[in-house]
């Protein structure tokens, strides 16, 4: 490991601390940096988010005085962030989402300070942006083409994301791949907490679990259709944790398939890890991902997993299917076959837990600090 003594303070910029994969991974990484003796400040565009209560007291929080800093208008936070950087002059500025990355790079340019800016891309850009309105997609692409090359380094959350960034922006960029810091001692501790759901009272009835925003990207339509095929041959239950704009459509599909008594959408749960620890199989049915944190979380809890072979991340996590079956996107039939195979012949729990430990926060923090030190030492 390189000498990290050149790093005294890290500032992380986020829109807010909503419940989401990026936000959780940021808190994991920030806490591990603190354990290494590095001061951490999380700068938020707005004072909002369910994860605000989970920030350790030793992490400083700075709320910017920015007008309406939401989504694309996060750019309204540029003046406030540049002013903060000018006065604070932190060693390193990190950000992890395209909106925040653009804002961070613009703010650093305006502040005219020497802060090292390292941005992280957490999503498959081409897939994510093709679902934006065309004017917004063009605006994002142009801004990223101009600004991303000025970053001191770019960290992609999977090899697929790294390749997509350079292909999509059609520019050579300083990109490295570092997987997400998913597995923490706290995760393993929380997975042992009590679980209050009647479906887990009968060990003879398997529970198929998924967890994500109820959003078209997650393709729960395909999962529900796949479960209806599983239901023809297994007495099982389907539990989908999360909330989102597709709830009404998903509930209608569940009703049409006569699955009301065997499918539950309880919304967001504060602690999903006991569900993972007690379910028979976890399924990720997404059309695309940046990485697929929930797969690693489920594996860390000892739960067998099945995933679509979507871009990008699941194939890398599962090592091409070695640690869980991969199926094509959008195929209820093949997904149901994979679920049934996992229910009948689950992969050994010890094996999947060991694989999940490759994505532990301590080892991933080492990789981040090595990159940061290398970049700063070369400046």
PDB file of C-alpha atoms in Angstrom, residues 67-338:
ATOM      1  CA  UNK A  67     -31.383  27.544  -4.641  1.00  0.00           C
ATOM      2  CA  UNK A  68     -33.453  24.506  -5.671  1.00  0.00           C
ATOM      3  CA  UNK A  69     -30.498  22.093  -6.002  1.00  0.00           C
ATOM      4  CA  UNK A  70     -32.357  19.132  -7.492  1.00  0.00           C
ATOM      5  CA  UNK A  71     -31.577  16.894 -10.462  1.00  0.00           C
ATOM      6  CA  UNK A  72     -30.273  18.880 -13.437  1.00  0.00           C
ATOM      7  CA  UNK A  73     -30.662  22.133 -11.482  1.00  0.00           C
ATOM      8  CA  UNK A  74     -27.951  20.813  -9.152  1.00  0.00           C
ATOM      9  CA  UNK A  75     -25.849  23.195 -11.248  1.00  0.00           C
ATOM     10  CA  UNK A  76     -27.374  25.946  -9.118  1.00  0.00           C
ATOM     11  CA  UNK A  77     -25.048  24.693  -6.365  1.00  0.00           C
ATOM     12  CA  UNK A  78     -21.925  25.599  -8.380  1.00  0.00           C
ATOM     13  CA  UNK A  79     -21.457  29.123  -6.918  1.00  0.00           C
ATOM     14  CA  UNK A  80     -21.922  27.912  -3.327  1.00  0.00           C
ATOM     15  CA  UNK A  81     -19.614  24.939  -3.806  1.00  0.00           C
ATOM     16  CA  UNK A  82     -16.917  27.006  -5.511  1.00  0.00           C
ATOM     17  CA  UNK A  83     -17.055  29.529  -2.656  1.00  0.00           C
ATOM     18  CA  UNK A  84     -16.729  26.704  -0.130  1.00  0.00           C
ATOM     19  CA  UNK A  85     -13.738  25.211  -1.975  1.00  0.00           C
ATOM     20  CA  UNK A  86     -12.049  28.613  -2.242  1.00  0.00           C
ATOM     21  CA  UNK A  87     -12.185  29.142   1.531  1.00  0.00           C
ATOM     22  CA  UNK A  88     -11.628  25.524   2.601  1.00  0.00           C
ATOM     23  CA  UNK A  89      -8.971  24.447   0.055  1.00  0.00           C
ATOM     24  CA  UNK A  90      -9.357  20.712   0.803  1.00  0.00           C
ATOM     25  CA  UNK A  91      -6.731  18.195  -0.287  1.00  0.00           C
ATOM     26  CA  UNK A  92      -9.229  16.115  -2.249  1.00  0.00           C
ATOM     27  CA  UNK A  93     -12.750  16.570  -3.580  1.00  0.00           C
ATOM     28  CA  UNK A  94     -14.707  13.403  -4.409  1.00  0.00           C
ATOM     29  CA  UNK A  95     -18.091  13.071  -6.093  1.00  0.00           C
ATOM     30  CA  UNK A  96     -19.920  10.007  -7.372  1.00  0.00           C
ATOM     31  CA  UNK A  97     -22.882  10.876  -9.652  1.00  0.00           C
ATOM     32  CA  UNK A  98     -22.971  12.576 -13.029  1.00  0.00           C
ATOM     33  CA  UNK A  99     -24.893  15.630 -11.757  1.00  0.00           C
ATOM     34  CA  UNK A 100     -22.535  15.986  -8.813  1.00  0.00           C
ATOM     35  CA  UNK A 101     -19.468  15.315 -10.973  1.00  0.00           C
ATOM     36  CA  UNK A 102     -20.329  18.126 -13.388  1.00  0.00           C
ATOM     37  CA  UNK A 103     -21.047  20.472 -10.486  1.00  0.00           C
ATOM     38  CA  UNK A 104     -17.775  19.566  -8.712  1.00  0.00           C
ATOM     39  CA  UNK A 105     -15.628  20.071 -11.811  1.00  0.00           C
ATOM     40  CA  UNK A 106     -17.241  23.423 -12.625  1.00  0.00           C
ATOM     41  CA  UNK A 107     -16.916  24.610  -9.019  1.00  0.00           C
ATOM     42  CA  UNK A 108     -13.234  23.668  -8.873  1.00  0.00           C
ATOM     43  CA  UNK A 109     -12.535  25.595 -12.089  1.00  0.00           C
ATOM     44  CA  UNK A 110     -14.335  28.689 -10.819  1.00  0.00           C
ATOM     45  CA  UNK A 111     -12.638  28.557  -7.398  1.00  0.00           C
ATOM     46  CA  UNK A 112      -9.197  28.426  -9.103  1.00  0.00           C
ATOM     47  CA  UNK A 113      -7.692  26.321  -6.322  1.00  0.00           C
ATOM     48  CA  UNK A 114      -5.412  23.278  -6.592  1.00  0.00           C
ATOM     49  CA  UNK A 115      -7.742  20.757  -4.937  1.00  0.00           C
ATOM     50  CA  UNK A 116      -7.421  17.305  -6.466  1.00  0.00           C
ATOM     51  CA  UNK A 117     -10.789  16.393  -8.011  1.00  0.00           C
ATOM     52  CA  UNK A 118     -11.578  12.697  -8.387  1.00  0.00           C
ATOM     53  CA  UNK A 119     -14.985  11.807  -9.755  1.00  0.00           C
ATOM     54  CA  UNK A 120     -16.730   8.463  -9.662  1.00  0.00           C
ATOM     55  CA  UNK A 121     -19.118   7.121 -12.268  1.00  0.00           C
ATOM     56  CA  UNK A 122     -21.605   4.751 -10.686  1.00  0.00           C
ATOM     57  CA  UNK A 123     -23.883   4.020 -13.623  1.00  0.00           C
ATOM     58  CA  UNK A 124     -23.719   2.701 -17.153  1.00  0.00           C
ATOM     59  CA  UNK A 125     -23.778   6.120 -18.845  1.00  0.00           C
ATOM     60  CA  UNK A 126     -25.031   5.190 -22.286  1.00  0.00           C
ATOM     61  CA  UNK A 127     -27.923   3.130 -20.882  1.00  0.00           C
ATOM     62  CA  UNK A 128     -28.840   5.690 -18.234  1.00  0.00           C
ATOM     63  CA  UNK A 129     -28.764   8.685 -20.563  1.00  0.00           C
ATOM     64  CA  UNK A 130     -30.683   7.058 -23.407  1.00  0.00           C
ATOM     65  CA  UNK A 131     -33.641   7.125 -20.996  1.00  0.00           C
ATOM     66  CA  UNK A 132     -33.339  10.890 -20.482  1.00  0.00           C
ATOM     67  CA  UNK A 133     -35.295  13.383 -22.647  1.00  0.00           C
ATOM     68  CA  UNK A 134     -33.174  14.020 -25.752  1.00  0.00           C
ATOM     69  CA  UNK A 135     -32.349  17.651 -24.915  1.00  0.00           C
ATOM     70  CA  UNK A 136     -31.115  16.657 -21.468  1.00  0.00           C
ATOM     71  CA  UNK A 137     -29.135  13.736 -22.892  1.00  0.00           C
ATOM     72  CA  UNK A 138     -27.362  16.080 -25.329  1.00  0.00           C
ATOM     73  CA  UNK A 139     -26.694  18.619 -22.576  1.00  0.00           C
ATOM     74  CA  UNK A 140     -25.226  15.975 -20.269  1.00  0.00           C
ATOM     75  CA  UNK A 141     -23.087  14.454 -22.993  1.00  0.00           C
ATOM     76  CA  UNK A 142     -21.649  17.827 -24.035  1.00  0.00           C
ATOM     77  CA  UNK A 143     -20.941  18.904 -20.469  1.00  0.00           C
ATOM     78  CA  UNK A 144     -19.246  15.591 -19.700  1.00  0.00           C
ATOM     79  CA  UNK A 145     -17.172  15.730 -22.886  1.00  0.00           C
ATOM     80  CA  UNK A 146     -15.910  19.161 -21.852  1.00  0.00           C
ATOM     81  CA  UNK A 147     -15.478  18.580 -18.122  1.00  0.00           C
ATOM     82  CA  UNK A 148     -14.652  14.906 -17.493  1.00  0.00           C
ATOM     83  CA  UNK A 149     -11.179  15.140 -19.125  1.00  0.00           C
ATOM     84  CA  UNK A 150     -10.306  17.869 -16.603  1.00  0.00           C
ATOM     85  CA  UNK A 151     -10.814  15.520 -13.652  1.00  0.00           C
ATOM     86  CA  UNK A 152      -7.578  14.426 -12.015  1.00  0.00           C
ATOM     87  CA  UNK A 153      -8.920  10.897 -12.102  1.00  0.00           C
ATOM     88  CA  UNK A 154     -12.156   9.015 -12.794  1.00  0.00           C
ATOM     89  CA  UNK A 155     -13.130   5.929 -10.819  1.00  0.00           C
ATOM     90  CA  UNK A 156     -15.611   3.567 -12.454  1.00  0.00           C
ATOM     91  CA  UNK A 157     -17.550   1.105 -10.351  1.00  0.00           C
ATOM     92  CA  UNK A 158     -17.084  -1.777 -12.792  1.00  0.00           C
ATOM     93  CA  UNK A 159     -14.992  -2.652 -15.833  1.00  0.00           C
ATOM     94  CA  UNK A 160     -18.122  -2.370 -17.971  1.00  0.00           C
ATOM     95  CA  UNK A 161     -18.781   1.168 -16.712  1.00  0.00           C
ATOM     96  CA  UNK A 162     -15.140   2.160 -17.347  1.00  0.00           C
ATOM     97  CA  UNK A 163     -15.301   0.919 -20.930  1.00  0.00           C
ATOM     98  CA  UNK A 164     -18.669   2.604 -21.489  1.00  0.00           C
ATOM     99  CA  UNK A 165     -17.445   6.012 -20.261  1.00  0.00           C
ATOM    100  CA  UNK A 166     -14.636   6.186 -22.801  1.00  0.00           C
ATOM    101  CA  UNK A 167     -16.791   4.748 -25.586  1.00  0.00           C
ATOM    102  CA  UNK A 168     -19.761   7.016 -24.878  1.00  0.00           C
ATOM    103  CA  UNK A 169     -17.713  10.214 -24.562  1.00  0.00           C
ATOM    104  CA  UNK A 170     -15.324   9.101 -27.329  1.00  0.00           C
ATOM    105  CA  UNK A 171     -12.317  10.454 -25.436  1.00  0.00           C
ATOM    106  CA  UNK A 172      -9.284   8.932 -23.725  1.00  0.00           C
ATOM    107  CA  UNK A 173      -9.783   9.504 -20.016  1.00  0.00           C
ATOM    108  CA  UNK A 174      -7.821   8.789 -16.804  1.00  0.00           C
ATOM    109  CA  UNK A 175     -10.122   5.962 -15.694  1.00  0.00           C
ATOM    110  CA  UNK A 176      -9.573   3.191 -13.138  1.00  0.00           C
ATOM    111  CA  UNK A 177     -11.994   0.551 -11.910  1.00  0.00           C
ATOM    112  CA  UNK A 178     -12.630   0.219  -8.186  1.00  0.00           C
ATOM    113  CA  UNK A 179     -15.615  -1.826  -7.068  1.00  0.00           C
ATOM    114  CA  UNK A 180     -18.053  -0.469  -4.496  1.00  0.00           C
ATOM    115  CA  UNK A 181     -17.279  -0.723  -0.757  1.00  0.00           C
ATOM    116  CA  UNK A 182     -20.358  -2.768   0.096  1.00  0.00           C
ATOM    117  CA  UNK A 183     -19.522  -5.173   2.912  1.00  0.00           C
ATOM    118  CA  UNK A 184     -19.052  -3.684   6.369  1.00  0.00           C
ATOM    119  CA  UNK A 185     -19.066  -5.087   9.912  1.00  0.00           C
ATOM    120  CA  UNK A 186     -22.270  -3.118  10.458  1.00  0.00           C
ATOM    121  CA  UNK A 187     -23.996  -4.892   7.548  1.00  0.00           C
ATOM    122  CA  UNK A 188     -23.173  -8.297   9.010  1.00  0.00           C
ATOM    123  CA  UNK A 189     -24.341  -7.162  12.440  1.00  0.00           C
ATOM    124  CA  UNK A 190     -27.643  -5.816  11.072  1.00  0.00           C
ATOM    125  CA  UNK A 191     -28.288  -9.044   9.162  1.00  0.00           C
ATOM    126  CA  UNK A 192     -28.677 -10.824  12.503  1.00  0.00           C
ATOM    127  CA  UNK A 193     -31.444  -8.547  13.777  1.00  0.00           C
ATOM    128  CA  UNK A 194     -34.970  -9.877  14.278  1.00  0.00           C
ATOM    129  CA  UNK A 195     -37.260 -10.077  11.267  1.00  0.00           C
ATOM    130  CA  UNK A 196     -40.967  -9.328  11.557  1.00  0.00           C
ATOM    131  CA  UNK A 197     -42.705 -10.863   8.544  1.00  0.00           C
ATOM    132  CA  UNK A 198     -45.018 -13.858   8.707  1.00  0.00           C
ATOM    133  CA  UNK A 199     -43.633 -15.437   5.537  1.00  0.00           C
ATOM    134  CA  UNK A 200     -40.405 -16.328   7.305  1.00  0.00           C
ATOM    135  CA  UNK A 201     -42.194 -18.339   9.996  1.00  0.00           C
ATOM    136  CA  UNK A 202     -42.476 -21.430   7.777  1.00  0.00           C
ATOM    137  CA  UNK A 203     -39.036 -22.720   6.676  1.00  0.00           C
ATOM    138  CA  UNK A 204     -40.679 -25.083   4.176  1.00  0.00           C
ATOM    139  CA  UNK A 205     -42.029 -22.225   2.037  1.00  0.00           C
ATOM    140  CA  UNK A 206     -39.176 -20.486   0.139  1.00  0.00           C
ATOM    141  CA  UNK A 207     -39.116 -16.702  -0.151  1.00  0.00           C
ATOM    142  CA  UNK A 208     -37.827 -15.093  -3.345  1.00  0.00           C
ATOM    143  CA  UNK A 209     -36.516 -11.609  -2.530  1.00  0.00           C
ATOM    144  CA  UNK A 210     -35.635  -8.477  -4.463  1.00  0.00           C
ATOM    145  CA  UNK A 211     -34.973  -4.909  -3.365  1.00  0.00           C
ATOM    146  CA  UNK A 212     -34.710  -1.667  -5.333  1.00  0.00           C
ATOM    147  CA  UNK A 213     -36.639   1.369  -6.456  1.00  0.00           C
ATOM    148  CA  UNK A 214     -39.873   0.420  -8.209  1.00  0.00           C
ATOM    149  CA  UNK A 215     -38.573   1.808 -11.487  1.00  0.00           C
ATOM    150  CA  UNK A 216     -38.514   0.501 -15.087  1.00  0.00           C
ATOM    151  CA  UNK A 217     -34.723   0.135 -14.898  1.00  0.00           C
ATOM    152  CA  UNK A 218     -35.182  -2.637 -12.311  1.00  0.00           C
ATOM    153  CA  UNK A 219     -37.641  -4.515 -14.564  1.00  0.00           C
ATOM    154  CA  UNK A 220     -39.788  -5.968 -11.806  1.00  0.00           C
ATOM    155  CA  UNK A 221     -42.401  -6.708 -14.483  1.00  0.00           C
ATOM    156  CA  UNK A 222     -40.126  -9.494 -15.730  1.00  0.00           C
ATOM    157  CA  UNK A 223     -39.465 -10.736 -12.189  1.00  0.00           C
ATOM    158  CA  UNK A 224     -43.187 -10.933 -11.371  1.00  0.00           C
ATOM    159  CA  UNK A 225     -43.889 -12.781 -14.622  1.00  0.00           C
ATOM    160  CA  UNK A 226     -41.003 -15.150 -13.861  1.00  0.00           C
ATOM    161  CA  UNK A 227     -42.375 -15.763 -10.371  1.00  0.00           C
ATOM    162  CA  UNK A 228     -45.775 -16.636 -11.814  1.00  0.00           C
ATOM    163  CA  UNK A 229     -44.024 -19.459 -13.689  1.00  0.00           C
ATOM    164  CA  UNK A 230     -42.171 -20.534 -10.541  1.00  0.00           C
ATOM    165  CA  UNK A 231     -45.522 -20.545  -8.741  1.00  0.00           C
ATOM    166  CA  UNK A 232     -46.760 -23.227 -11.125  1.00  0.00           C
ATOM    167  CA  UNK A 233     -44.189 -25.656  -9.714  1.00  0.00           C
ATOM    168  CA  UNK A 234     -43.227 -24.334  -6.244  1.00  0.00           C
ATOM    169  CA  UNK A 235     -45.197 -23.162  -3.252  1.00  0.00           C
ATOM    170  CA  UNK A 236     -43.144 -20.000  -2.828  1.00  0.00           C
ATOM    171  CA  UNK A 237     -43.511 -16.302  -1.991  1.00  0.00           C
ATOM    172  CA  UNK A 238     -42.176 -13.147  -3.700  1.00  0.00           C
ATOM    173  CA  UNK A 239     -41.123 -10.151  -1.636  1.00  0.00           C
ATOM    174  CA  UNK A 240     -39.985  -6.909  -3.313  1.00  0.00           C
ATOM    175  CA  UNK A 241     -38.618  -4.214  -0.992  1.00  0.00           C
ATOM    176  CA  UNK A 242     -38.652  -0.619  -2.207  1.00  0.00           C
ATOM    177  CA  UNK A 243     -40.865   2.189  -3.391  1.00  0.00           C
ATOM    178  CA  UNK A 244     -41.282   4.071  -6.645  1.00  0.00           C
ATOM    179  CA  UNK A 245     -43.387   5.244  -9.540  1.00  0.00           C
ATOM    180  CA  UNK A 246     -44.122   1.755 -10.872  1.00  0.00           C
ATOM    181  CA  UNK A 247     -46.043   0.573  -7.812  1.00  0.00           C
ATOM    182  CA  UNK A 248     -49.493   0.893  -9.397  1.00  0.00           C
ATOM    183  CA  UNK A 249     -48.436  -0.922 -12.570  1.00  0.00           C
ATOM    184  CA  UNK A 250     -46.753  -3.706 -10.606  1.00  0.00           C
ATOM    185  CA  UNK A 251     -49.760  -4.162  -8.317  1.00  0.00           C
ATOM    186  CA  UNK A 252     -52.007  -4.396 -11.393  1.00  0.00           C
ATOM    187  CA  UNK A 253     -49.756  -7.058 -12.901  1.00  0.00           C
ATOM    188  CA  UNK A 254     -49.752  -9.010  -9.628  1.00  0.00           C
ATOM    189  CA  UNK A 255     -53.551  -8.895  -9.629  1.00  0.00           C
ATOM    190  CA  UNK A 256     -53.775  -9.939 -13.291  1.00  0.00           C
ATOM    191  CA  UNK A 257     -51.558 -12.964 -12.579  1.00  0.00           C
ATOM    192  CA  UNK A 258     -53.578 -13.864  -9.464  1.00  0.00           C
ATOM    193  CA  UNK A 259     -50.520 -13.562  -7.205  1.00  0.00           C
ATOM    194  CA  UNK A 260     -51.919 -11.243  -4.511  1.00  0.00           C
ATOM    195  CA  UNK A 261     -51.639 -13.829  -1.746  1.00  0.00           C
ATOM    196  CA  UNK A 262     -48.092 -14.805  -2.702  1.00  0.00           C
ATOM    197  CA  UNK A 263     -46.491 -11.431  -3.513  1.00  0.00           C
ATOM    198  CA  UNK A 264     -45.813  -8.531  -1.152  1.00  0.00           C
ATOM    199  CA  UNK A 265     -44.519  -5.024  -1.863  1.00  0.00           C
ATOM    200  CA  UNK A 266     -44.061  -3.613   1.665  1.00  0.00           C
ATOM    201  CA  UNK A 267     -42.198  -0.488   0.546  1.00  0.00           C
ATOM    202  CA  UNK A 268     -38.881   0.753   1.884  1.00  0.00           C
ATOM    203  CA  UNK A 269     -37.636  -1.075   4.981  1.00  0.00           C
ATOM    204  CA  UNK A 270     -35.087   0.490   7.284  1.00  0.00           C
ATOM    205  CA  UNK A 271     -32.979  -2.668   7.515  1.00  0.00           C
ATOM    206  CA  UNK A 272     -33.197  -5.022   4.496  1.00  0.00           C
ATOM    207  CA  UNK A 273     -30.363  -7.285   5.625  1.00  0.00           C
ATOM    208  CA  UNK A 274     -32.358  -9.713   7.839  1.00  0.00           C
ATOM    209  CA  UNK A 275     -34.642 -10.256   4.830  1.00  0.00           C
ATOM    210  CA  UNK A 276     -31.577 -11.180   2.772  1.00  0.00           C
ATOM    211  CA  UNK A 277     -30.226 -13.456   5.493  1.00  0.00           C
ATOM    212  CA  UNK A 278     -33.508 -15.375   5.720  1.00  0.00           C
ATOM    213  CA  UNK A 279     -34.635 -15.543   2.083  1.00  0.00           C
ATOM    214  CA  UNK A 280     -34.115 -18.578  -0.139  1.00  0.00           C
ATOM    215  CA  UNK A 281     -32.847 -16.636  -3.146  1.00  0.00           C
ATOM    216  CA  UNK A 282     -32.255 -12.977  -4.043  1.00  0.00           C
ATOM    217  CA  UNK A 283     -33.036 -11.871  -7.604  1.00  0.00           C
ATOM    218  CA  UNK A 284     -31.757  -8.835  -9.501  1.00  0.00           C
ATOM    219  CA  UNK A 285     -33.808  -8.378 -12.691  1.00  0.00           C
ATOM    220  CA  UNK A 286     -32.418  -5.035 -13.914  1.00  0.00           C
ATOM    221  CA  UNK A 287     -32.101  -3.834 -17.487  1.00  0.00           C
ATOM    222  CA  UNK A 288     -28.876  -2.080 -16.545  1.00  0.00           C
ATOM    223  CA  UNK A 289     -26.793  -1.330 -13.462  1.00  0.00           C
ATOM    224  CA  UNK A 290     -23.553   0.430 -12.658  1.00  0.00           C
ATOM    225  CA  UNK A 291     -22.522  -2.334 -10.308  1.00  0.00           C
ATOM    226  CA  UNK A 292     -25.302  -4.093  -8.395  1.00  0.00           C
ATOM    227  CA  UNK A 293     -24.678  -3.425  -4.696  1.00  0.00           C
ATOM    228  CA  UNK A 294     -27.706  -5.448  -3.615  1.00  0.00           C
ATOM    229  CA  UNK A 295     -26.204  -8.627  -5.084  1.00  0.00           C
ATOM    230  CA  UNK A 296     -23.125  -8.245  -2.887  1.00  0.00           C
ATOM    231  CA  UNK A 297     -25.252  -7.346   0.145  1.00  0.00           C
ATOM    232  CA  UNK A 298     -27.364 -10.476  -0.299  1.00  0.00           C
ATOM    233  CA  UNK A 299     -24.261 -12.647  -0.750  1.00  0.00           C
ATOM    234  CA  UNK A 300     -22.682 -11.135   2.373  1.00  0.00           C
ATOM    235  CA  UNK A 301     -25.823 -12.220   4.233  1.00  0.00           C
ATOM    236  CA  UNK A 302     -25.407 -15.768   2.917  1.00  0.00           C
ATOM    237  CA  UNK A 303     -28.285 -15.624   0.446  1.00  0.00           C
ATOM    238  CA  UNK A 304     -27.949 -17.342  -2.959  1.00  0.00           C
ATOM    239  CA  UNK A 305     -28.438 -14.947  -5.885  1.00  0.00           C
ATOM    240  CA  UNK A 306     -29.698 -14.930  -9.461  1.00  0.00           C
ATOM    241  CA  UNK A 307     -29.215 -11.967 -11.791  1.00  0.00           C
ATOM    242  CA  UNK A 308     -29.778 -10.723 -15.281  1.00  0.00           C
ATOM    243  CA  UNK A 309     -26.563 -10.424 -17.258  1.00  0.00           C
ATOM    244  CA  UNK A 310     -27.130  -6.711 -17.700  1.00  0.00           C
ATOM    245  CA  UNK A 311     -24.541  -4.005 -18.278  1.00  0.00           C
ATOM    246  CA  UNK A 312     -22.637  -3.548 -16.050  1.00  0.00           C
ATOM    247  CA  UNK A 313     -21.530  -5.214 -12.840  1.00  0.00           C
ATOM    248  CA  UNK A 314     -23.477  -8.425 -12.138  1.00  0.00           C
ATOM    249  CA  UNK A 315     -21.273 -10.599 -14.353  1.00  0.00           C
ATOM    250  CA  UNK A 316     -18.178  -9.190 -12.642  1.00  0.00           C
ATOM    251  CA  UNK A 317     -19.635  -9.743  -9.170  1.00  0.00           C
ATOM    252  CA  UNK A 318     -20.683 -13.307  -9.990  1.00  0.00           C
ATOM    253  CA  UNK A 319     -17.510 -14.058 -11.962  1.00  0.00           C
ATOM    254  CA  UNK A 320     -19.381 -14.975 -15.105  1.00  0.00           C
ATOM    255  CA  UNK A 321     -21.928 -17.124 -13.245  1.00  0.00           C
ATOM    256  CA  UNK A 322     -19.594 -18.943 -10.865  1.00  0.00           C
ATOM    257  CA  UNK A 323     -21.337 -17.517  -7.800  1.00  0.00           C
ATOM    258  CA  UNK A 324     -24.898 -17.275  -9.102  1.00  0.00           C
ATOM    259  CA  UNK A 325     -26.707 -17.870 -12.357  1.00  0.00           C
ATOM    260  CA  UNK A 326     -26.834 -15.119 -15.003  1.00  0.00           C
ATOM    261  CA  UNK A 327     -29.707 -14.892 -17.481  1.00  0.00           C
ATOM    262  CA  UNK A 328     -30.508 -12.588 -20.415  1.00  0.00           C
ATOM    263  CA  UNK A 329     -32.355  -9.347 -19.695  1.00  0.00           C
ATOM    264  CA  UNK A 330     -36.129  -9.410 -20.101  1.00  0.00           C
ATOM    265  CA  UNK A 331     -36.750 -13.175 -20.231  1.00  0.00           C
ATOM    266  CA  UNK A 332     -39.331 -14.367 -17.664  1.00  0.00           C
ATOM    267  CA  UNK A 333     -38.910 -17.967 -18.797  1.00  0.00           C
ATOM    268  CA  UNK A 334     -35.132 -18.111 -18.346  1.00  0.00           C
ATOM    269  CA  UNK A 335     -35.312 -16.118 -15.119  1.00  0.00           C
ATOM    270  CA  UNK A 336     -37.874 -18.541 -13.685  1.00  0.00           C
ATOM    271  CA  UNK A 337     -35.635 -21.486 -14.661  1.00  0.00           C
ATOM    272  CA  UNK A 338     -32.695 -19.879 -12.841  1.00  0.00           C
TER     273      UNK A 338
END
